[in-house]
Amino acid sequence: MTGTIETIEQQLLSEQQLAERVRELAQQLDRDYAGKRPLLVVVLKGSAIFAADLMRQMSSDLEVDFIGTSSYGDATESSGHVRIVKDIEASLQGRDVLLVEDIGDTGLTLDYLLRTLSLREPASLKICALLDKPSRRRVSIPVDYVGFSIEDHFVIGYGLDYASRYRNLPYVGVLSLKPA
Ligand code: 5GP
């Protein structure tokens, strides 16, 4: 609202590209979790739209829970400090847990979640991220399922925000921020 001009520079991923890739990921997950009852742990808030589409394309006998982490505030750079602001209600013990994340950037959030949730003794713990920015990684994390690997852009839409806005865009776009 003050001092910067926000422009959606380009549409990076169209609604159709997203839908197609989400369907492919769902099919792969159905195959990999065949005969199991995965617990999808959706990382709020950015993954909400991706997760809603993903789970409706899956035919597995799955359960879903939500976890909230603090990340950026209004800036576009991670503070490096991650904390859980809303915890899961389900027990993870003995469960096949799939963390559903919007984007892997520095890797700090997913690294923290992996370390914290593995202490709760799940049978397996994997990560599915819609987007990945491998060039930004500060800690190495195993992202088992990736929708799209992207360049180092700040992206918004399809659940991803800038200062709590743009989540409702049906596509993923690149946001440019310039001083006014
Ligand atoms: P990390 O801990 O990997 O640096 O960042 C993870 C979180 O930062 C993501 O879950 C997401 O909320 C946010 N984030 C990272 N890159 C972007 C981006 O390009 N756009 C938006 N909107 N959020 C991002």
Coordinates of N, CA, C and O and ligand atoms in Angstrom, one line a residue:
M1 N 0.8 -1.2 0.0 CA 0.0 0.0 0.0 C 0.9 1.3 0.0 O 0.4 2.3 -0.5
T2 N 2.1 1.2 0.5 CA 2.9 2.4 0.6 C 4.3 2.1 -0.1 O 4.9 1.1 0.2
G3 N 4.7 2.9 -1.0 CA 6.0 2.9 -1.4 C 6.4 1.9 -2.5 O 7.5 2.0 -3.0
T4 N 5.6 1.0 -2.9 CA 6.0 0.0 -3.9 C 4.9 -0.1 -5.0 O 3.7 0.0 -4.7
I5 N 5.3 -0.4 -6.2 CA 4.4 -0.6 -7.3 C 4.4 -2.1 -7.5 O 5.5 -2.7 -7.8
E6 N 3.3 -2.8 -7.4 CA 3.2 -4.2 -7.6 C 2.7 -4.5 -9.0 O 1.7 -3.9 -9.4
T7 N 3.4 -5.3 -9.8 CA 2.9 -5.6 -11.1 C 3.0 -7.1 -11.3 O 4.0 -7.7 -11.0
I8 N 2.0 -7.7 -11.9 CA 2.0 -9.1 -12.3 C 2.7 -9.1 -13.6 O 2.1 -8.8 -14.7
E9 N 4.0 -9.5 -13.6 CA 4.8 -9.4 -14.8 C 4.5 -10.4 -15.9 O 4.5 -10.1 -17.1
Q10 N 4.2 -11.6 -15.5 CA 3.9 -12.6 -16.5 C 3.1 -13.8 -15.8 O 3.2 -14.0 -14.6
Q11 N 2.3 -14.5 -16.6 CA 1.7 -15.7 -16.1 C 2.7 -16.8 -16.4 O 3.1 -17.0 -17.5
L12 N 3.0 -17.4 -15.3 CA 4.1 -18.5 -15.4 C 3.4 -19.8 -15.6 O 3.9 -20.6 -16.5
L13 N 2.3 -20.1 -14.9 CA 1.6 -21.4 -15.1 C 0.1 -21.1 -15.2 O -0.5 -20.5 -14.4
S14 N -0.4 -21.6 -16.3 CA -1.8 -21.4 -16.6 C -2.7 -22.3 -15.7 O -2.2 -23.3 -15.3
E15 N -4.0 -22.0 -15.7 CA -4.9 -22.8 -15.0 C -4.9 -24.2 -15.5 O -4.9 -25.2 -14.8
Q16 N -4.8 -24.3 -16.8 CA -4.8 -25.7 -17.5 C -3.5 -26.4 -17.2 O -3.6 -27.6 -16.9
Q17 N -2.4 -25.8 -17.2 CA -1.1 -26.4 -16.9 C -1.2 -27.0 -15.4 O -0.7 -28.1 -15.2
L18 N -1.7 -26.1 -14.6 CA -1.8 -26.5 -13.1 C -2.7 -27.8 -13.0 O -2.3 -28.7 -12.3
A19 N -3.9 -27.7 -13.6 CA -4.8 -28.8 -13.5 C -4.2 -30.1 -14.0 O -4.4 -31.2 -13.4
E20 N -3.5 -30.0 -15.2 CA -2.9 -31.2 -15.7 C -1.9 -31.8 -14.8 O -1.8 -33.0 -14.6
R21 N -1.0 -31.0 -14.3 CA 0.1 -31.5 -13.5 C -0.4 -32.0 -12.1 O 0.1 -33.0 -11.6
V22 N -1.5 -31.4 -11.6 CA -2.1 -31.8 -10.3 C -2.7 -33.2 -10.6 O -2.5 -34.1 -9.7
R23 N -3.3 -33.4 -11.7 CA -3.9 -34.7 -12.0 C -2.8 -35.8 -12.1 O -2.9 -36.9 -11.6
E24 N -1.7 -35.5 -12.7 CA -0.6 -36.4 -12.8 C 0.0 -36.8 -11.5 O 0.3 -37.9 -11.1
L25 N 0.2 -35.7 -10.6 CA 0.7 -36.0 -9.3 C -0.2 -36.9 -8.5 O 0.2 -37.8 -7.8
A26 N -1.5 -36.6 -8.6 CA -2.5 -37.4 -7.9 C -2.5 -38.9 -8.3 O -2.5 -39.8 -7.5
Q27 N -2.3 -39.1 -9.6 CA -2.2 -40.5 -10.1 C -0.9 -41.2 -9.6 O -1.0 -42.3 -9.1
Q28 N 0.2 -40.4 -9.5 CA 1.4 -41.0 -9.0 C 1.3 -41.3 -7.5 O 1.7 -42.4 -7.1
L29 N 0.7 -40.4 -6.8 CA 0.5 -40.6 -5.3 C -0.5 -41.8 -5.1 O -0.2 -42.7 -4.2
D30 N -1.5 -41.9 -5.9 CA -2.4 -43.1 -5.8 C -1.7 -44.4 -6.0 O -1.9 -45.4 -5.2
R31 N -0.8 -44.4 -7.0 CA 0.0 -45.6 -7.2 C 1.0 -45.9 -6.0 O 1.0 -47.0 -5.5
D32 N 1.6 -44.9 -5.5 CA 2.7 -45.0 -4.5 C 2.0 -45.4 -3.1 O 2.7 -46.0 -2.3
Y33 N 0.8 -44.9 -2.9 CA 0.2 -45.2 -1.6 C -0.9 -46.3 -1.7 O -1.8 -46.4 -0.8
A34 N -0.8 -47.1 -2.8 CA -1.8 -48.1 -3.0 C -1.9 -49.0 -1.7 O -0.8 -49.4 -1.2
G35 N -3.0 -49.3 -1.3 CA -3.2 -50.3 -0.1 C -2.9 -49.6 1.2 O -3.0 -50.2 2.3
K36 N -2.6 -48.3 1.2 CA -2.3 -47.5 2.5 C -3.4 -46.5 2.7 O -4.1 -46.2 1.7
R37 N -3.4 -45.9 3.8 CA -4.3 -44.8 4.1 C -3.4 -43.5 4.4 O -3.2 -43.3 5.6
P38 N -2.9 -42.8 3.4 CA -2.1 -41.7 3.7 C -2.8 -40.6 4.5 O -4.0 -40.4 4.3
L39 N -2.0 -39.9 5.3 CA -2.5 -38.7 6.0 C -1.8 -37.5 5.3 O -0.6 -37.3 5.4
L40 N -2.6 -36.7 4.6 CA -2.1 -35.5 4.0 C -2.0 -34.4 5.0 O -3.1 -34.1 5.6
V41 N -0.9 -33.9 5.3 CA -0.7 -32.8 6.2 C -0.5 -31.5 5.3 O 0.6 -31.4 4.7
V42 N -1.5 -30.7 5.3 CA -1.5 -29.5 4.4 C -0.9 -28.3 5.2 O -1.3 -28.0 6.3
V43 N 0.2 -27.7 4.6 CA 0.9 -26.6 5.2 C 0.1 -25.3 4.9 O 0.1 -24.9 3.7
L44 N -0.5 -24.7 5.8 CA -1.3 -23.5 5.6 C -0.4 -22.3 5.5 O 0.7 -22.3 6.0
K45 N -0.8 -21.2 4.8 CA -2.1 -21.2 4.1 C -1.9 -21.4 2.6 O -2.8 -21.7 1.9
G46 N -0.7 -21.3 2.1 CA -0.4 -21.3 0.7 C -0.8 -22.5 0.0 O -1.0 -22.5 -1.2
S47 N -0.8 -23.7 0.7 CA -1.1 -25.0 0.0 C -2.6 -25.3 -0.1 O -2.9 -26.4 -0.6
A48 N -3.4 -24.5 0.5 CA -4.8 -24.8 0.6 C -5.5 -25.1 -0.7 O -6.2 -26.1 -0.9
I49 N -5.2 -24.3 -1.7 CA -5.9 -24.5 -3.0 C -5.3 -25.7 -3.8 O -6.0 -26.6 -4.3
F50 N -4.0 -25.8 -3.8 CA -3.3 -27.0 -4.3 C -3.8 -28.3 -3.7 O -4.2 -29.2 -4.4
A51 N -3.8 -28.3 -2.4 CA -4.2 -29.5 -1.6 C -5.7 -29.9 -2.0 O -6.0 -31.1 -2.1
A52 N -6.5 -28.9 -2.0 CA -8.0 -29.1 -2.3 C -8.1 -29.8 -3.7 O -8.9 -30.7 -3.9
D53 N -7.4 -29.3 -4.7 CA -7.4 -29.8 -6.0 C -6.8 -31.2 -6.0 O -7.3 -32.2 -6.6
L54 N -5.6 -31.3 -5.4 CA -4.9 -32.6 -5.4 C -5.7 -33.7 -4.8 O -5.8 -34.8 -5.4
M55 N -6.3 -33.5 -3.6 CA -7.0 -34.6 -2.9 C -8.3 -35.0 -3.7 O -8.7 -36.1 -3.6
R56 N -8.9 -34.0 -4.4 CA -10.1 -34.4 -5.1 C -9.7 -35.2 -6.4 O -10.6 -35.9 -6.9
Q57 N -8.5 -35.2 -6.8 CA -8.1 -36.0 -7.9 C -7.5 -37.4 -7.5 O -7.3 -38.2 -8.3
M58 N -7.4 -37.5 -6.2 CA -6.8 -38.8 -5.7 C -8.0 -39.7 -5.3 O -9.0 -39.3 -4.8
S59 N -7.8 -41.0 -5.6 CA -8.9 -41.9 -5.2 C -8.5 -42.8 -4.0 O -9.2 -43.6 -3.5
S60 N -7.3 -42.5 -3.4 CA -6.8 -43.2 -2.2 C -7.7 -43.0 -1.1 O -8.4 -42.0 -1.0
D61 N -7.7 -43.9 -0.1 CA -8.5 -43.8 1.1 C -7.7 -42.9 2.0 O -6.9 -43.4 2.9
L62 N -7.8 -41.6 1.9 CA -6.8 -40.7 2.6 C -7.5 -39.9 3.7 O -8.7 -39.8 3.8
E63 N -6.7 -39.4 4.6 CA -7.2 -38.4 5.6 C -6.4 -37.1 5.4 O -5.3 -37.1 4.8
V64 N -6.9 -36.1 6.0 CA -6.3 -34.8 5.8 C -6.2 -34.0 7.2 O -7.2 -34.1 8.0
D65 N -5.1 -33.4 7.4 CA -5.0 -32.5 8.6 C -4.2 -31.3 8.1 O -3.7 -31.2 7.0
F66 N -4.2 -30.3 9.0 CA -3.6 -29.0 8.6 C -2.5 -28.5 9.6 O -2.7 -28.8 10.8
I67 N -1.5 -27.9 9.1 CA -0.5 -27.4 10.1 C -0.2 -25.9 9.6 O -0.2 -25.7 8.3
G68 N 0.1 -25.1 10.5 CA 0.3 -23.7 10.1 C 1.7 -23.3 10.6 O 2.1 -23.5 11.7
T69 N 2.5 -22.7 9.7 CA 3.8 -22.2 10.1 C 3.9 -20.7 9.8 O 3.2 -20.2 9.0
S70 N 4.8 -20.1 10.6 CA 5.0 -18.7 10.3 C 6.1 -18.6 9.2 O 7.0 -19.4 9.2
S71 N 5.9 -17.7 8.2 CA 7.0 -17.6 7.2 C 7.3 -16.1 7.0 O 8.1 -15.6 7.8
Y72 N 6.7 -15.5 6.0 CA 7.3 -14.2 5.6 C 6.8 -12.9 6.1 O 7.3 -11.9 5.8
G73 N 5.7 -12.8 6.8 CA 5.2 -11.5 7.1 C 4.9 -10.9 5.7 O 4.4 -11.5 4.8
D74 N 5.2 -9.6 5.6 CA 4.9 -8.9 4.3 C 6.1 -8.8 3.4 O 6.0 -8.3 2.3
A75 N 7.2 -9.4 3.7 CA 8.4 -9.3 2.9 C 8.4 -10.5 1.9 O 7.6 -11.4 2.0
T76 N 9.4 -10.5 1.0 CA 9.5 -11.6 0.1 C 10.7 -12.5 0.4 O 11.1 -13.3 -0.4
E77 N 11.4 -12.2 1.5 CA 12.5 -13.0 1.9 C 12.2 -13.7 3.2 O 11.6 -13.1 4.1
S78 N 12.6 -15.0 3.3 CA 12.4 -15.7 4.5 C 13.2 -15.2 5.7 O 14.4 -14.8 5.4
S79 N 12.7 -15.1 6.9 CA 13.4 -14.6 8.0 C 14.4 -15.7 8.5 O 15.3 -15.5 9.2
G80 N 14.1 -17.0 8.1 CA 14.9 -18.1 8.6 C 14.4 -18.6 9.9 O 14.9 -19.7 10.3
H81 N 13.5 -18.0 10.5 CA 12.9 -18.5 11.7 C 11.6 -19.1 11.4 O 10.7 -18.4 10.9
V82 N 11.4 -20.4 11.7 CA 10.2 -21.1 11.4 C 9.6 -21.5 12.7 O 10.3 -21.9 13.7
R83 N 8.3 -21.3 12.9 CA 7.6 -21.9 14.0 C 6.2 -22.3 13.7 O 5.6 -21.9 12.7
I84 N 5.7 -23.3 14.5 CA 4.4 -23.8 14.2 C 3.4 -22.9 14.9 O 3.5 -22.7 16.1
V85 N 2.4 -22.4 14.1 CA 1.4 -21.5 14.7 C 0.1 -22.2 14.8 O -0.8 -21.8 15.6
K86 N -0.1 -23.3 14.1 CA -1.3 -24.2 14.3 C -0.8 -25.6 14.1 O -0.2 -25.9 13.1
D87 N -1.1 -26.4 15.1 CA -0.5 -27.8 15.0 C -1.6 -28.8 14.5 O -2.8 -28.5 14.5
I88 N -1.1 -29.9 14.1 CA -2.0 -31.0 13.6 C -2.8 -31.6 14.8 O -2.3 -31.6 15.9
E89 N -4.0 -32.1 14.5 CA -4.8 -32.7 15.6 C -4.6 -34.2 15.6 O -4.6 -34.8 16.6
A90 N -4.3 -34.8 14.4 CA -4.2 -36.3 14.4 C -2.8 -36.7 14.9 O -1.9 -35.9 14.9
S91 N -2.8 -37.9 15.5 CA -1.5 -38.5 15.9 C -0.8 -39.0 14.6 O -1.4 -39.5 13.7
L92 N 0.5 -38.8 14.6 CA 1.2 -39.3 13.4 C 1.9 -40.6 13.5 O 2.4 -41.2 12.6
Q93 N 1.8 -41.2 14.7 CA 2.5 -42.4 15.0 C 2.0 -43.6 14.1 O 0.8 -43.8 14.0
G94 N 2.9 -44.2 13.4 CA 2.6 -45.3 12.5 C 1.9 -44.9 11.2 O 1.5 -45.8 10.4
R95 N 1.7 -43.6 11.0 CA 1.0 -43.2 9.8 C 1.9 -42.9 8.6 O 3.1 -42.6 8.8
D96 N 1.4 -43.0 7.4 CA 2.1 -42.7 6.2 C 1.7 -41.2 5.9 O 0.6 -40.9 5.4
V97 N 2.6 -40.3 6.3 CA 2.3 -38.9 6.2 C 2.9 -38.3 5.0 O 4.1 -38.5 4.6
L98 N 2.1 -37.5 4.3 CA 2.5 -36.7 3.1 C 2.3 -35.2 3.4 O 1.2 -34.8 3.6
L99 N 3.4 -34.5 3.5 CA 3.4 -33.1 3.7 C 3.1 -32.4 2.4 O 3.8 -32.6 1.4
V100 N 2.0 -31.6 2.4 CA 1.6 -30.9 1.1 C 2.0 -29.5 1.3 O 1.4 -28.7 2.1
E101 N 2.9 -29.0 0.5 CA 3.5 -27.7 0.6 C 3.3 -26.9 -0.7 O 3.2 -27.5 -1.8
D102 N 3.2 -25.6 -0.6 CA 3.0 -24.8 -1.9 C 4.3 -24.7 -2.6 O 4.4 -24.9 -3.8
I103 N 5.4 -24.3 -1.9 CA 6.7 -24.1 -2.6 C 7.9 -24.3 -1.7 O 7.8 -24.0 -0.5
G104 N 8.9 -25.0 -2.3 CA 10.1 -25.1 -1.6 C 11.1 -24.0 -2.0 O 11.3 -23.9 -3.2
D105 N 11.5 -23.2 -1.1 CA 12.4 -22.1 -1.5 C 13.7 -22.3 -0.8 O 14.5 -23.1 -1.3
T106 N 14.0 -21.6 0.3 CA 15.3 -21.9 1.0 C 15.3 -23.3 1.5 O 16.4 -23.9 1.8
G107 N 14.2 -23.9 1.8 CA 14.1 -25.2 2.4 C 14.0 -25.2 3.9 O 13.8 -26.3 4.5
L108 N 14.1 -24.0 4.5 CA 14.1 -23.9 5.9 C 12.8 -24.4 6.6 O 12.8 -25.1 7.6
T109 N 11.6 -24.1 5.9 CA 10.3 -24.5 6.5 C 10.2 -26.0 6.4 O 9.9 -26.7 7.4
L110 N 10.5 -26.6 5.3 CA 10.3 -28.0 5.1 C 11.3 -28.8 6.0 O 11.0 -29.8 6.6
D111 N 12.5 -28.3 6.1 CA 13.5 -28.9 6.9 C 13.1 -28.9 8.4 O 13.1 -30.0 9.1
Y112 N 12.5 -27.8 8.9 CA 12.0 -27.7 10.2 C 10.9 -28.7 10.4 O 10.8 -29.4 11.4
L113 N 9.9 -28.7 9.5 CA 8.8 -29.6 9.6 C 9.2 -31.1 9.6 O 8.7 -31.9 10.3
L114 N 10.1 -31.4 8.7 CA 10.6 -32.8 8.6 C 11.2 -33.2 10.0 O 10.9 -34.3 10.5
R115 N 12.1 -32.4 10.5 CA 12.7 -32.7 11.8 C 11.7 -32.8 12.9 O 11.7 -33.7 13.7
T116 N 10.7 -31.9 13.0 CA 9.8 -31.8 14.1 C 8.8 -33.0 14.0 O 8.5 -33.7 14.9
L117 N 8.3 -33.2 12.7 CA 7.2 -34.3 12.6 C 7.8 -35.7 12.7 O 7.1 -36.6 13.1
S118 N 9.1 -35.9 12.3 CA 9.7 -37.2 12.4 C 9.8 -37.7 13.8 O 9.8 -38.9 14.1
L119 N 9.9 -36.7 14.7 CA 10.0 -37.1 16.2 C 8.7 -37.7 16.6 O 8.6 -38.4 17.7
R120 N 7.6 -37.6 15.8 CA 6.3 -38.1 16.2 C 6.1 -39.5 15.7 O 5.0 -40.1 15.7
E121 N 7.1 -40.1 15.2 CA 7.2 -41.5 14.7 C 6.2 -41.9 13.7 O 5.5 -42.9 13.8
P122 N 6.1 -41.2 12.6 CA 5.3 -41.7 11.5 C 5.9 -42.9 10.8 O 7.2 -43.1 10.9
A123 N 5.1 -43.8 10.2 CA 5.7 -44.9 9.4 C 6.5 -44.4 8.3 O 7.6 -44.9 7.9
S124 N 6.0 -43.4 7.6 CA 6.8 -42.7 6.5 C 6.4 -41.2 6.5 O 5.4 -40.9 6.9
L125 N 7.4 -40.4 6.0 CA 7.1 -39.0 5.9 C 7.7 -38.5 4.6 O 8.9 -38.5 4.4
K126 N 6.8 -38.0 3.7 CA 7.3 -37.6 2.4 C 6.7 -36.2 2.2 O 5.8 -35.7 2.8
I127 N 7.3 -35.6 1.1 CA 6.9 -34.2 0.8 C 6.4 -34.1 -0.6 O 7.0 -34.7 -1.5
C128 N 5.3 -33.4 -0.8 CA 4.8 -33.1 -2.1 C 4.7 -31.6 -2.2 O 3.9 -31.0 -1.5
A129 N 5.4 -30.9 -3.1 CA 5.4 -29.5 -3.2 C 5.0 -29.1 -4.7 O 5.5 -29.7 -5.6
L130 N 4.0 -28.2 -4.8 CA 3.6 -27.8 -6.1 C 4.7 -27.2 -6.9 O 4.9 -27.5 -8.0
L131 N 5.5 -26.3 -6.2 CA 6.5 -25.6 -6.9 C 7.8 -25.8 -6.1 O 7.8 -26.0 -4.9
D132 N 8.9 -25.7 -6.8 CA 10.2 -25.8 -6.2 C 11.2 -24.8 -6.9 O 11.2 -24.6 -8.1
K133 N 12.0 -24.1 -6.0 CA 13.0 -23.2 -6.5 C 14.3 -23.7 -6.1 O 14.9 -23.2 -5.1
P134 N 14.9 -24.7 -6.8 CA 16.1 -25.3 -6.3 C 17.3 -24.4 -6.1 O 18.1 -24.6 -5.3
S135 N 17.3 -23.3 -7.0 CA 18.5 -22.4 -6.9 C 18.5 -21.6 -5.7 O 19.6 -21.0 -5.4
R136 N 17.5 -21.6 -4.9 CA 17.4 -20.8 -3.7 C 17.7 -21.6 -2.4 O 17.7 -21.1 -1.3
R137 N 18.0 -22.9 -2.6 CA 18.1 -23.8 -1.4 C 19.2 -23.4 -0.5 O 20.3 -23.1 -0.9
R138 N 18.9 -23.3 0.8 CA 20.0 -23.1 1.8 C 20.2 -24.3 2.7 O 21.3 -24.5 3.2
V139 N 19.2 -25.2 2.8 CA 19.4 -26.5 3.4 C 18.8 -27.6 2.4 O 17.8 -27.3 1.8
S140 N 19.5 -28.7 2.4 CA 19.1 -29.7 1.5 C 17.9 -30.5 2.0 O 17.9 -30.9 3.2
I141 N 16.8 -30.6 1.3 CA 15.7 -31.4 1.7 C 15.2 -32.3 0.6 O 15.3 -32.0 -0.6
P142 N 14.7 -33.5 1.0 CA 14.2 -34.4 -0.1 C 12.8 -34.0 -0.4 O 11.9 -34.3 0.4
V143 N 12.6 -33.4 -1.6 CA 11.2 -33.2 -2.0 C 10.8 -34.4 -2.9 O 11.4 -34.5 -4.0
D144 N 10.0 -35.2 -2.4 CA 9.7 -36.5 -3.1 C 8.8 -36.3 -4.4 O 9.0 -37.0 -5.4
Y145 N 7.9 -35.3 -4.3 CA 7.0 -35.1 -5.5 C 7.0 -33.6 -5.7 O 6.8 -32.8 -4.8
V146 N 7.3 -33.2 -7.0 CA 7.4 -31.7 -7.3 C 6.5 -31.5 -8.5 O 6.6 -32.2 -9.5
G147 N 5.6 -30.5 -8.4 CA 4.8 -30.2 -9.5 C 5.6 -29.5 -10.7 O 5.7 -30.0 -11.8
F148 N 6.2 -28.4 -10.3 CA 7.0 -27.7 -11.3 C 8.3 -27.1 -10.6 O 8.2 -26.5 -9.5
S149 N 9.4 -27.3 -11.3 CA 10.6 -26.6 -10.8 C 10.7 -25.2 -11.5 O 10.5 -25.2 -12.8
I150 N 10.9 -24.2 -10.8 CA 10.8 -22.8 -11.4 C 12.1 -22.1 -11.1 O 12.8 -22.4 -10.2
E151 N 12.3 -21.0 -11.9 CA 13.5 -20.1 -11.7 C 13.2 -19.3 -10.4 O 12.1 -19.3 -9.9
D152 N 14.2 -18.5 -10.1 CA 14.1 -17.7 -8.9 C 13.2 -16.4 -9.1 O 13.7 -15.3 -9.4
H153 N 11.9 -16.7 -9.1 CA 10.9 -15.6 -9.2 C 10.1 -15.5 -7.9 O 10.0 -16.6 -7.3
F154 N 9.6 -14.4 -7.6 CA 8.6 -14.4 -6.5 C 7.2 -14.5 -7.1 O 6.8 -13.7 -8.0
V155 N 6.6 -15.6 -6.8 CA 5.3 -16.0 -7.5 C 4.1 -15.8 -6.6 O 4.2 -16.0 -5.3
I156 N 3.0 -15.6 -7.2 CA 1.7 -15.4 -6.5 C 0.6 -16.1 -7.2 O 0.8 -16.5 -8.4
G157 N -0.5 -16.4 -6.5 CA -1.6 -17.0 -7.2 C -1.7 -18.5 -6.8 O -0.8 -19.1 -6.3
Y158 N -2.9 -19.1 -7.1 CA -3.2 -20.5 -6.9 C -2.8 -20.8 -5.4 O -2.2 -21.8 -5.1
G159 N -3.2 -19.9 -4.5 CA -2.9 -20.1 -3.1 C -1.8 -19.3 -2.5 O -1.7 -19.0 -1.3
L160 N -0.8 -18.9 -3.4 CA 0.3 -18.2 -2.9 C 0.0 -16.7 -2.8 O -0.6 -16.1 -3.7
D161 N 0.6 -16.1 -1.8 CA 0.2 -14.7 -1.5 C 1.4 -13.7 -1.6 O 2.6 -14.1 -1.5
Y162 N 1.1 -12.4 -1.7 CA 2.0 -11.4 -1.3 C 1.2 -10.5 -0.3 O 0.2 -10.0 -0.7
A163 N 1.7 -10.4 0.9 CA 1.0 -9.6 1.9 C -0.5 -10.0 2.0 O -1.3 -9.1 2.0
S164 N -0.7 -11.3 2.0 CA -2.1 -11.9 2.2 C -3.0 -11.7 1.0 O -4.1 -12.0 1.0
R165 N -2.5 -11.1 -0.1 CA -3.3 -11.0 -1.3 C -2.9 -11.9 -2.4 O -1.9 -12.6 -2.4
Y166 N -3.7 -11.9 -3.5 CA -3.4 -12.7 -4.7 C -3.7 -14.2 -4.6 O -3.5 -14.9 -5.6
R167 N -4.0 -14.7 -3.4 CA -4.2 -16.2 -3.3 C -5.3 -16.7 -4.2 O -5.2 -17.9 -4.6
N168 N -6.3 -15.9 -4.5 CA -7.4 -16.4 -5.3 C -7.2 -16.3 -6.8 O -8.1 -16.7 -7.6
L169 N -6.0 -15.9 -7.3 CA -5.8 -16.0 -8.8 C -5.8 -17.4 -9.2 O -5.2 -18.3 -8.5
P170 N -6.4 -17.8 -10.3 CA -6.5 -19.2 -10.7 C -5.2 -19.7 -11.4 O -5.0 -20.9 -11.6
Y171 N -4.3 -18.8 -11.7 CA -3.0 -19.1 -12.3 C -1.8 -18.7 -11.3 O -2.0 -18.0 -10.3
V172 N -0.6 -19.2 -11.7 CA 0.6 -18.7 -10.9 C 1.3 -17.6 -11.8 O 1.6 -17.8 -13.0
G173 N 1.5 -16.5 -11.2 CA 2.1 -15.4 -11.9 C 3.4 -14.9 -11.1 O 3.6 -15.2 -10.0
V174 N 4.2 -14.1 -11.9 CA 5.4 -13.6 -11.3 C 5.1 -12.1 -10.9 O 4.6 -11.3 -11.7
L175 N 5.4 -11.8 -9.6 CA 5.1 -10.5 -9.1 C 6.4 -9.7 -9.1 O 7.4 -10.1 -8.5
S176 N 6.3 -8.5 -9.6 CA 7.5 -7.6 -9.5 C 7.1 -6.5 -8.6 O 6.0 -5.9 -8.6
L177 N 8.1 -6.1 -7.8 CA 7.9 -5.1 -6.8 C 9.0 -4.0 -7.1 O 10.2 -4.3 -7.0
K178 N 8.5 -2.8 -7.3 CA 9.4 -1.7 -7.6 C 9.1 -0.5 -6.7 O 7.9 -0.3 -6.5
P179 N 10.1 0.2 -6.3 CA 9.9 1.4 -5.5 C 9.0 2.4 -6.3 O 9.2 2.6 -7.5
A180 N 8.0 3.0 -5.6 CA 7.1 4.0 -6.3 C 7.9 5.2 -6.7 O 8.8 5.6 -6.0
Ligands
5GP1 P1 11.3 -21.6 2.7 O1 11.3 -21.9 4.1 O2 11.6 -22.8 1.8 O3 12.3 -20.5 2.3 O4 9.9 -21.0 2.2 C1 8.8 -21.6 2.4 C2 7.6 -20.7 2.4 O5 7.9 -19.4 1.9 C3 6.6 -21.2 1.4 O6 5.7 -22.2 2.0 C4 5.9 -20.0 1.0 O7 4.8 -19.7 1.9 C5 6.9 -18.9 1.1 N1 7.5 -18.6 -0.3 C6 8.7 -19.0 -0.8 N2 8.8 -18.6 -2.0 C7 7.7 -17.9 -2.3 C8 7.3 -17.2 -3.5 O8 7.9 -17.2 -4.6 N3 6.0 -16.7 -3.4 C9 5.2 -16.7 -2.3 N4 4.0 -16.2 -2.4 N5 5.6 -17.4 -1.2 C10 6.9 -17.9 -1.2

